[in-house]
Coordinates of C-alpha atoms in Angstrom, one line a residue:
X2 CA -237.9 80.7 221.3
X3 CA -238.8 78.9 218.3
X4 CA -235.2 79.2 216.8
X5 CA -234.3 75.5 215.9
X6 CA -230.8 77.5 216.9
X7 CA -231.8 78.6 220.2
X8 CA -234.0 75.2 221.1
X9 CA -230.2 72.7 219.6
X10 CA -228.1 75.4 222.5
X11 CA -230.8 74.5 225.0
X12 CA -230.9 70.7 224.3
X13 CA -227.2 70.8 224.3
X14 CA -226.4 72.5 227.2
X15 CA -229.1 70.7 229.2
X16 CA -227.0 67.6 228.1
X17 CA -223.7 68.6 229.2
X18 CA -225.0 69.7 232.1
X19 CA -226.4 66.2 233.1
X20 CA -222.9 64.9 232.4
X21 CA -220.6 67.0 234.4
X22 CA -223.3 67.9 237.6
X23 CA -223.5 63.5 237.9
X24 CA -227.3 64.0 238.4
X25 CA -229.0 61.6 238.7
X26 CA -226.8 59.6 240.7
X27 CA -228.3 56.3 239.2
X28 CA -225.8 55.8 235.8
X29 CA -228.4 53.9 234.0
X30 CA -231.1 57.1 234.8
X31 CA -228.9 59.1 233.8
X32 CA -228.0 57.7 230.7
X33 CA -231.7 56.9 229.6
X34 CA -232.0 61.4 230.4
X35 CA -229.1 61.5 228.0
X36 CA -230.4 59.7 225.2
X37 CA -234.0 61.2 225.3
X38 CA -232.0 64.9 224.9
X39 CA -230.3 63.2 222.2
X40 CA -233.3 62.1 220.1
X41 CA -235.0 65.3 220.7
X42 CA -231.9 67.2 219.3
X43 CA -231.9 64.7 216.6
X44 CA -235.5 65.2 215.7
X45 CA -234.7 69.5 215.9
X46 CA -231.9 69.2 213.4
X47 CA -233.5 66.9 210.9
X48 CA -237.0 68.6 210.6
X49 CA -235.4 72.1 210.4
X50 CA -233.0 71.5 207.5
X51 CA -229.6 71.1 210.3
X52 CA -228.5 67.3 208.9
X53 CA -225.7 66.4 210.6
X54 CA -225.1 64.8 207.2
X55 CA -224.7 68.1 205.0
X56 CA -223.0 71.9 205.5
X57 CA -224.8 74.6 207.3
X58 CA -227.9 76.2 205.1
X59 CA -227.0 79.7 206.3
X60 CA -223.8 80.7 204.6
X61 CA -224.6 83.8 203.5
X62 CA -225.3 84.6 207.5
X63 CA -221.7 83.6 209.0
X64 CA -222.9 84.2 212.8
X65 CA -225.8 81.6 212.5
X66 CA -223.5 79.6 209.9
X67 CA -220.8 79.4 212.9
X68 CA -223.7 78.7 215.3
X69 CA -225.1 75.8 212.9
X70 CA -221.8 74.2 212.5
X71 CA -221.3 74.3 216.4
X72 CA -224.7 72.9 216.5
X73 CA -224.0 69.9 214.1
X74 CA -220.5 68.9 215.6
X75 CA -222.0 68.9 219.3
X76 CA -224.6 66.2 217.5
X77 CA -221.6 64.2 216.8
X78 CA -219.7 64.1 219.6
X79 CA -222.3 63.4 221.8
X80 CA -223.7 60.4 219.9
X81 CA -220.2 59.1 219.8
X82 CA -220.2 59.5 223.8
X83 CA -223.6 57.7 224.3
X84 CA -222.9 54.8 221.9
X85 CA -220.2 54.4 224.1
X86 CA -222.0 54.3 227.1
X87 CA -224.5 52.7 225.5
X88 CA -222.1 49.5 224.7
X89 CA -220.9 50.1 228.2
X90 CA -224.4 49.5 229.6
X91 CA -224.9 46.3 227.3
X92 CA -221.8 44.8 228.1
X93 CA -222.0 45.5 231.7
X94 CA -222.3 41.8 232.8
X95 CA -219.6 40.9 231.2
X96 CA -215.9 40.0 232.9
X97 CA -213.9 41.9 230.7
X98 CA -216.2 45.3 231.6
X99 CA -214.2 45.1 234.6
X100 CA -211.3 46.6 233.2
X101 CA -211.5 50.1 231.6
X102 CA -208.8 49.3 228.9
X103 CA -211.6 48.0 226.0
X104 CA -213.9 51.2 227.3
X105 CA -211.0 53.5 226.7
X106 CA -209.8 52.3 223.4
X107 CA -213.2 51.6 221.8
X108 CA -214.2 54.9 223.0
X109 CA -211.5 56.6 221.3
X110 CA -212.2 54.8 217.6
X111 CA -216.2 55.7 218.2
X112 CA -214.4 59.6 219.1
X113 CA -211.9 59.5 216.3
X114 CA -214.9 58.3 213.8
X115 CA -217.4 61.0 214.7
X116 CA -214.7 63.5 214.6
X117 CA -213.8 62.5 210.9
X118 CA -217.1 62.1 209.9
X119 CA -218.2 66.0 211.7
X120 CA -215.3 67.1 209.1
X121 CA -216.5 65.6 206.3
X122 CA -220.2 65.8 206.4
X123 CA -220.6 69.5 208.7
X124 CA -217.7 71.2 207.3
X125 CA -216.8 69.6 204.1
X126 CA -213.2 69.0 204.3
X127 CA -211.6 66.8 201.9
X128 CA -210.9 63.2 204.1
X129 CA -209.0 62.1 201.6
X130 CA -206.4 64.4 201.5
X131 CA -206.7 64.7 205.2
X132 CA -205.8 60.5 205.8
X133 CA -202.8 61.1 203.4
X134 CA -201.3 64.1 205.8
X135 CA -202.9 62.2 208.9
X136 CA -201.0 59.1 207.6
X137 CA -197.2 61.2 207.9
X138 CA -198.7 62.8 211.2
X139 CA -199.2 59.0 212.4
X140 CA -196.1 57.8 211.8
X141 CA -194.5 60.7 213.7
X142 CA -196.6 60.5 216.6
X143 CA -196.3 56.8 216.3
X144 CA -192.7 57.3 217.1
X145 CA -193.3 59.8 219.7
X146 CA -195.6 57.7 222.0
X147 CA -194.4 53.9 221.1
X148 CA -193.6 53.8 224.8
X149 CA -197.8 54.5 225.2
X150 CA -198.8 52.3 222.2
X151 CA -196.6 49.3 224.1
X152 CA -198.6 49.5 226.9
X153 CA -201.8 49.9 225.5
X154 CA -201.0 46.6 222.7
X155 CA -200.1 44.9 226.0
X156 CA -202.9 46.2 227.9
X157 CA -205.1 44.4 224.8
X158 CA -202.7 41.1 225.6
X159 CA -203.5 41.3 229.4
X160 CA -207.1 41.9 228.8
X161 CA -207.5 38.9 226.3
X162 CA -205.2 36.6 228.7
X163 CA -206.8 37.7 232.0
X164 CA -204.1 36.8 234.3
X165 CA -205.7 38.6 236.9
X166 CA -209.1 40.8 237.7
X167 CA -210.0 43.6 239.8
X168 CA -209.7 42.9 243.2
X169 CA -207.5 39.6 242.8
X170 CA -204.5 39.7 245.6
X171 CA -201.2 39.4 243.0
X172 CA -197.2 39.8 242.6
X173 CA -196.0 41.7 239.4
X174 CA -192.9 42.9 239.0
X175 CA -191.8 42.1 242.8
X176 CA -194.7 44.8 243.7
X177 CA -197.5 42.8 246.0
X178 CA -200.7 44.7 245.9
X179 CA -204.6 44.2 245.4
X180 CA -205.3 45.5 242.0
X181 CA -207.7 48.7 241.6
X182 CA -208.1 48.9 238.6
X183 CA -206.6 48.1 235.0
X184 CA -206.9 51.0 232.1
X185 CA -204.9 51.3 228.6
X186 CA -201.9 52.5 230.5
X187 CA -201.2 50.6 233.6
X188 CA -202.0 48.6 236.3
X189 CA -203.0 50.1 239.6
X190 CA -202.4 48.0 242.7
X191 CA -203.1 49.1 246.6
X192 CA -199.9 47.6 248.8
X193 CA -200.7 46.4 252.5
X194 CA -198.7 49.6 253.2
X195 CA -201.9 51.1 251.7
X196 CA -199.8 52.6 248.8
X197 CA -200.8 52.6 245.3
X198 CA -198.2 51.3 242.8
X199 CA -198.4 51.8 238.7
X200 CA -197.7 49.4 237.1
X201 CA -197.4 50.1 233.1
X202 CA -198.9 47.4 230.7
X203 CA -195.8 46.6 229.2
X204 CA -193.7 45.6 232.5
X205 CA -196.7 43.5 233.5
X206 CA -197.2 41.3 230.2
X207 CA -193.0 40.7 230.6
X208 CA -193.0 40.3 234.4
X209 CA -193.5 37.2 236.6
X210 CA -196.8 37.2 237.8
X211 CA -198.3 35.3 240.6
X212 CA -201.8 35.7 241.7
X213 CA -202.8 34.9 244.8
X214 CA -206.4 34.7 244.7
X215 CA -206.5 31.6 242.1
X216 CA -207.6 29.0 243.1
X217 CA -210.3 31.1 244.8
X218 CA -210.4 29.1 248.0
X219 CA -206.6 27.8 248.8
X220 CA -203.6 29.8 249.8
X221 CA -201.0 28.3 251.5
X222 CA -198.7 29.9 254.2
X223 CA -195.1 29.1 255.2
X224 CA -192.9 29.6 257.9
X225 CA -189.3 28.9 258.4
X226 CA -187.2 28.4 261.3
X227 CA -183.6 27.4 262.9
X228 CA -183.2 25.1 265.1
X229 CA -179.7 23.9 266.9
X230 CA -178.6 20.9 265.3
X231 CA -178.3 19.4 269.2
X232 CA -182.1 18.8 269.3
X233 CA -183.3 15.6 267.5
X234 CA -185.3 16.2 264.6
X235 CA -188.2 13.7 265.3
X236 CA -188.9 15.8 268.6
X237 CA -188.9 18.9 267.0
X238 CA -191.2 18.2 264.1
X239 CA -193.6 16.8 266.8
X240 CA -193.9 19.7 268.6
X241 CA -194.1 21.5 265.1
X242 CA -197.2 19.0 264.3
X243 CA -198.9 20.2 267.3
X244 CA -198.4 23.7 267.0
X245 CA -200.2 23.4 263.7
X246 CA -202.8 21.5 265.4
X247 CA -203.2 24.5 267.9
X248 CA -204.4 27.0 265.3
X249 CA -208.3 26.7 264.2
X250 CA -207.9 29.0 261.2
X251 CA -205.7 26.6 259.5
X252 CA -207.5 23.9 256.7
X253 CA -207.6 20.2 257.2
X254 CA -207.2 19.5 253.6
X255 CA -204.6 20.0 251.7
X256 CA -203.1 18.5 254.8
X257 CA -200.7 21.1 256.6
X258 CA -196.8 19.2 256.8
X259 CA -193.8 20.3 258.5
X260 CA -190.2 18.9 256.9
X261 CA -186.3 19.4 257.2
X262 CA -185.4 22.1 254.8
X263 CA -181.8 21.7 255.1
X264 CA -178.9 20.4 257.8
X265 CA -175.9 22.1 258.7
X266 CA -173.4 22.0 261.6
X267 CA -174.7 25.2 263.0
X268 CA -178.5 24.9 262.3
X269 CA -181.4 23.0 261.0
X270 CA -184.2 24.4 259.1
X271 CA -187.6 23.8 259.5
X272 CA -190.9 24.6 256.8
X273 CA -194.0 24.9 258.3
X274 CA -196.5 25.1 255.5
X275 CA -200.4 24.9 256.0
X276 CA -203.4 26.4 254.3
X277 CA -206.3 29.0 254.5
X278 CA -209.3 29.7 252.9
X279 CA -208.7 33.6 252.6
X280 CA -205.5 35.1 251.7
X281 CA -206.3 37.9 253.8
X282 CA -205.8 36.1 257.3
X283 CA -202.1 34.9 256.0
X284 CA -200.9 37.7 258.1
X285 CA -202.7 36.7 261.2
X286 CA -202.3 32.9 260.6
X287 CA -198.5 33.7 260.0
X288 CA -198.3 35.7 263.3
X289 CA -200.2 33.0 264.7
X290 CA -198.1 29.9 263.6
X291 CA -194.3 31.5 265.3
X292 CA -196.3 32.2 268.8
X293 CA -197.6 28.5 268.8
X294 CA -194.1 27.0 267.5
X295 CA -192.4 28.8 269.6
X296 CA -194.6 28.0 272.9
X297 CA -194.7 24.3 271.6
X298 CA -190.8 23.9 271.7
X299 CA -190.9 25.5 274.6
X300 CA -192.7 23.1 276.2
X301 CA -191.1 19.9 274.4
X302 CA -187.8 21.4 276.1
X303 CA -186.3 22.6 273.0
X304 CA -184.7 25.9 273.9
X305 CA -184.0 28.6 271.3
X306 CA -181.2 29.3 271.7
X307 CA -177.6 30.7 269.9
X308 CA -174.6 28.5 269.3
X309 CA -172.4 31.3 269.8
X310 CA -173.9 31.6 273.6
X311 CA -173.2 28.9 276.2
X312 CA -176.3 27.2 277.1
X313 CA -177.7 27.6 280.3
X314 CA -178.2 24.8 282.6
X315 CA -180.8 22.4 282.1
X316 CA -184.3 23.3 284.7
X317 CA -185.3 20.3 287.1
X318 CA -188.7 19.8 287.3
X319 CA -189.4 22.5 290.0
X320 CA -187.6 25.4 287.9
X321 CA -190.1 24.0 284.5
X322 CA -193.2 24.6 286.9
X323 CA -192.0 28.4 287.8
X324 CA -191.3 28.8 284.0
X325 CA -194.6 27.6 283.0
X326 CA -196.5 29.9 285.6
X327 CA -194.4 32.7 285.1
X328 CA -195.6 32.3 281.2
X329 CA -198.7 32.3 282.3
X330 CA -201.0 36.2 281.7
X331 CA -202.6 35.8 285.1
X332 CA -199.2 35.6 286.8
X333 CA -197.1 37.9 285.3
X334 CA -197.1 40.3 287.8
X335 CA -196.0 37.9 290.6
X336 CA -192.7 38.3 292.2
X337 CA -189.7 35.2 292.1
X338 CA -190.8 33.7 295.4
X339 CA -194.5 34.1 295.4
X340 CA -193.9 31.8 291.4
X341 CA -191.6 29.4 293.3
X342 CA -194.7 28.9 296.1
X343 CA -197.1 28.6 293.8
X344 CA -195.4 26.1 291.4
X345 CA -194.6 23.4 294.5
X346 CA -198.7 23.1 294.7
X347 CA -199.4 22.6 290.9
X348 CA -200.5 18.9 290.6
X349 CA -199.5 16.7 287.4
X350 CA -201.8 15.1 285.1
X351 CA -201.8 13.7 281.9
X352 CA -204.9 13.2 279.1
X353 CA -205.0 11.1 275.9
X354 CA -205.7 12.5 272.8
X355 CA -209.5 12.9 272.8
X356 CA -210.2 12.1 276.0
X357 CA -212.5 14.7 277.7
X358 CA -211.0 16.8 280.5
X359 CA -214.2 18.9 281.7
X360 CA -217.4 18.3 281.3
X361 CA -220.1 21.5 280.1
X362 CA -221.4 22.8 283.3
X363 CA -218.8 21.1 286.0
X364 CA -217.7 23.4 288.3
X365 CA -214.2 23.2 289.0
X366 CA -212.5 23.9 292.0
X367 CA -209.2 24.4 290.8
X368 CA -207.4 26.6 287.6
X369 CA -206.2 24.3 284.8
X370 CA -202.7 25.7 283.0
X371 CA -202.1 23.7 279.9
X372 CA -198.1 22.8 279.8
X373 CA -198.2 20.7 276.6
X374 CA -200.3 19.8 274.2
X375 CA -204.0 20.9 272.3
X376 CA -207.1 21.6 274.2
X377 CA -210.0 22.6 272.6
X378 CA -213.0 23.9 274.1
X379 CA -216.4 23.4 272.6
X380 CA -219.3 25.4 273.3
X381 CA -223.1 25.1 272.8
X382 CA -224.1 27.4 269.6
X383 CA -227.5 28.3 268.2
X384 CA -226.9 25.1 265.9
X385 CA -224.7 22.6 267.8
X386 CA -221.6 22.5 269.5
X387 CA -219.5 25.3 268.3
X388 CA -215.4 25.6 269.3
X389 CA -214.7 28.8 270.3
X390 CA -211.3 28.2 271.0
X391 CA -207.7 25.8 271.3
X392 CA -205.1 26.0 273.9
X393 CA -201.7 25.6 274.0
X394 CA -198.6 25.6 276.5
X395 CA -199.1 28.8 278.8
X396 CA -202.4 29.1 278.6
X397 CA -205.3 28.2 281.3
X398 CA -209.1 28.0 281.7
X399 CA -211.0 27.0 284.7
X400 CA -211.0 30.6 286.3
X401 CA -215.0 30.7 286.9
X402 CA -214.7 28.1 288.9
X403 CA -211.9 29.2 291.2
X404 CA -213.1 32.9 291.2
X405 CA -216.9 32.6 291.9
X406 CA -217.5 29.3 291.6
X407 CA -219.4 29.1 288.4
X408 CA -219.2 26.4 285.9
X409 CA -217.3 26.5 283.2
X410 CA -220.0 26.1 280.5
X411 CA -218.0 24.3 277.9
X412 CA -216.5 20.7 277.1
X413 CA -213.0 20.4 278.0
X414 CA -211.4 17.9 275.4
X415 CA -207.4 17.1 274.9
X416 CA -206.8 17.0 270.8
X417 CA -203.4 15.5 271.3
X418 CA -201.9 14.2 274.1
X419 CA -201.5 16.9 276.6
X420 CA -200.1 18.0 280.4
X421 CA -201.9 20.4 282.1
X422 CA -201.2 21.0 286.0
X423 CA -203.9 22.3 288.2
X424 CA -203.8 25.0 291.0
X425 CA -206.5 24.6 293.3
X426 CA -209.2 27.1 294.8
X427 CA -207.0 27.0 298.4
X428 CA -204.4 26.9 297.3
X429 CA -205.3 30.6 295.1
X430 CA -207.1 31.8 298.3
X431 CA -203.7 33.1 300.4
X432 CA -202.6 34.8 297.0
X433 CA -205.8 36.2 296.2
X434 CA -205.1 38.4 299.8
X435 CA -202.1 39.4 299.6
X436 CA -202.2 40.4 295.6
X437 CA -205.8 41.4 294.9
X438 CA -204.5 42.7 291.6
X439 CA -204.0 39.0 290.7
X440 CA -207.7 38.3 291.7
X441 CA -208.7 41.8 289.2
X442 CA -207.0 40.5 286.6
X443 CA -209.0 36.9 286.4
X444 CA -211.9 39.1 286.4
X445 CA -211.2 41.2 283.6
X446 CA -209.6 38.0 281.4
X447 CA -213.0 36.0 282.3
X448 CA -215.5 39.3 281.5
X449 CA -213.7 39.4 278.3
X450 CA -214.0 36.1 277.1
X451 CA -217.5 36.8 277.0
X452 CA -217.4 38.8 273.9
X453 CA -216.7 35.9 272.0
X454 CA -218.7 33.5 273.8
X455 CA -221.6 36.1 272.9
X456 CA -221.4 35.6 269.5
X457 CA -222.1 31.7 269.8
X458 CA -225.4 33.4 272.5
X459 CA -224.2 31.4 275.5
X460 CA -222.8 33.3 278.5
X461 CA -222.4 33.1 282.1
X462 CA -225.9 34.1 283.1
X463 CA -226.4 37.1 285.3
X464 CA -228.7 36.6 288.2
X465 CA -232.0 38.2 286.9
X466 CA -232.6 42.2 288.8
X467 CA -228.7 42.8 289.3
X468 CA -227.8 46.0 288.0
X469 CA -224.1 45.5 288.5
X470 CA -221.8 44.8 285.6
X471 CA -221.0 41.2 285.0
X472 CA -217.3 42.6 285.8
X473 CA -219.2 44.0 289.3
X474 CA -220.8 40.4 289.8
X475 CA -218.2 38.2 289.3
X476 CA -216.0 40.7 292.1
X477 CA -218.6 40.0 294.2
X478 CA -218.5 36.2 293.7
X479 CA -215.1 36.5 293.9
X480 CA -214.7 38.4 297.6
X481 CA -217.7 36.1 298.7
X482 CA -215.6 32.4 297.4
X483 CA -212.4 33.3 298.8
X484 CA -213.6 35.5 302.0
X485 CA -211.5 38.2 301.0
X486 CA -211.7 41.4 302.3
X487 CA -213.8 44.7 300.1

């Protein structure tokens, strides 16, 4: 066992082993295991006469001459591998380690360098006379691969230029993706589709790139639409204006705008631009920003509709009450006539911007439906007033009031100017009979808006001892309220 032969097998099999098993998991661990192999292999070969810097001893013995040389190569190519690493490790701070494009190609020099030196020094080859035919081999292969060597030349020029970096949102080559990873060949980027697209080095330096995630904190999001020329411009960029104001997500500065785009006798077209701090809600925001504009021309009476179609009539005030309700979630369900009964007892009122509609804790007696305008309701959070959310035209709070009469635990103030009509608690009662799935529904819409309002810790409070569901408790309140029947 004393064989420096035997002991260099054992050393480097222990090491390749460590390298293809992973283990460690650490890299660093693993690395440090490496290297200690390594300078005991070292310290075997030069105290027994096996330099890596001079031929075999044993020719006369071609088994362990074969054995030595295999011995003496493996010495190379594994310190070529660790200095590697070992750079790797060093570097490993540093932005540019990132990309695998500077690993790969310094890699492959530190390879090339131990593999010419293994030849020279282990089994005494001529180098000179192996650069000259290596030259003419180059030059071959050169032409072979220049496809490979243009990537990897503008791999270098996309390294050094760093128009983007792992994990930066970007547009190259009209591919949109978030990029994986960046090597000597291509460009890896994962679509929203959650495909991965290659992108080779050398259509990315010559393509149009635009990177999304610069600056880090600013992405702005546009939307277009089409109005009929019929409807004045000044009344549709206001209700615009407020359907901006409508959406929380959207920055204050830059300062969202809307403008006319361009006129023409069929249509004019509207921008809608504002901005977010993360380019990953643009998709929500974007979603967000049509269902407010279009609830907000809605309720400036601007009615989306086709040239090619005749209009309808224009609703009287009546018929905007039973559209308003019948846009309401709660009332969906309701038939033509039982709308048309409820919308003759809605009751009118009107709120300045800022002015406070309901006080925290009031209990209300009626159901507030916002018809025009921004509300936005502010709770008590853990630090301060919190706003846990803004409505718009169609939607309505007030419904733990009406249903069990509880308060409704949050300030009530208009942003803008606004409308909002109010159903009272008597006026619910009759429908609350003879459609108890109406009376469900509030239920299940107010249990649910307690998920969010758990995150700020404030909740309707359960009485203490109940082991019903707040669902189950608010039922209750509900039968008790209206005297309905179980």
């Amino acid at each position: 066992m004393k064989d420096p032969l035997v002991l260099g097998f054992v050393l480097v099999a222990l090491d390749v082993a460590l390298w293809r098993a992973a283990f460690p998991r650490n890299d660093t661990i693993r690395l440090l295991l490496r290297l200690v192999i390594f300078a005991l292999l070292s310290a075997l070969l030069f105290e027994s006469a096996l330099s890596p810097f001079t031929p075999a001893p044993w020719p006369e013995s071609p088994g362990r001459h074969l054995a030595a040389q295999i011995v003496e190569v493996s010495w190379w190519l594994i310190g070529a591998r660790l200095l590697t690493l070992s750079l790797d490790a060093v570097f490993r701070s540093r932005h540019w380690h990132k990309e695998r494009l500077f690993q790969d190609v310094l890699g492959a020099l530190v390879f090339l360098a131990a593999v010419v030196a293994s030849l020279a020094f282990v089994l005494g080859l001529p180098v000179t006379g192996l650069v000259a035919t290596s030259g003419a081999l180059a030059i071959v292969l050169g032409l072979a691969i220049q496809s490979t060597l243009s990537d990897v030349f503008a791999g270098i020029v996309l390294n050094t230029t760093e128009p983007y970096h792992i994990g930066n949102w970007v547009s190259v080559d009209g591919v949109e993706g978030k990029v994986l990873e960046m090597n000597w060949r291509a460009t890896h980027l994962l679509t929203s589709q959650g495909n991965v697209v290659i992108v080779p080095n050398s259509v990315a330096a010559k393509a149009k790139i635009t990177n999304s995630s610069r600056p880090v904190a600013l992405h702005g999001v546009s939307i277009t639409l089409q109005i009929s020329p019929e409807e004045r411009p000044a009344t549709v960029l206001g209700a615009l204006e407020r359907a901006i104001e409508g959406s929380s997500m959207v920055l204050q500065s830059p300062e969202p705008y809307t403008l006319v785009k361009k006129a023409t006798i069929n249509s004019i077209e509207y921008e809608v631009t504002v901005y977010i701090d993360d380019i990953g809600k643009s998709v929500v925001v974007t979603n967000q920003l049509y269902d407010l504009c279009h609830r907000h021309l809605a309720a400036a009476g601007i009615e989306l509709w086709p040239l090619s179609v005749p209009r309808p009539p224009r609703h009287d005030a009546v018929d905007s009450r039973q559209r308003l309700l019948s846009h309401v979630e709660l009332f969906r369900a309701l038939k033509g006539e039982e709308i048309e009964a409820l919308a003759k007892r809605l009751s009118r009122h009107e709120y300045e911007a800022d002015q406070v509609i309901v006080k925290s804790e009031e209990v209300t007696d009626y159901l507030m439906i916002v018809e025009s305008g921004v509300i936005s309701v502010m709770v008590e959070g853990p630090s301060g007033p919190v706003e846990s959310a803004r409505l718009g035209p169609g939607d309505s709070i007030g419904e733990a009031g009406v249903l069990a009469g509880l308060p409704v635990q949050a300030q009530v103030t208009a942003l803008t100017r606004a409308v909002i009509y109010r159903l009272d608690k008597t006026d619910l009662t009759p429908l609350l009979k003879s459609r108890p799935e109406v009376g469900q529904q509030m239920c299940h819409l107010l249990s649910q808006r307690q998920d969010s309002l758990r995150k700020l810790n404030t909740e309707i409070p359960v009485p203490a001892g109940t082991e019903h569901t707040l669902l189950d408790w608010l039922r209750a309140g509900m039968h008790k309220l209206h005297d309905l029947t179980t």
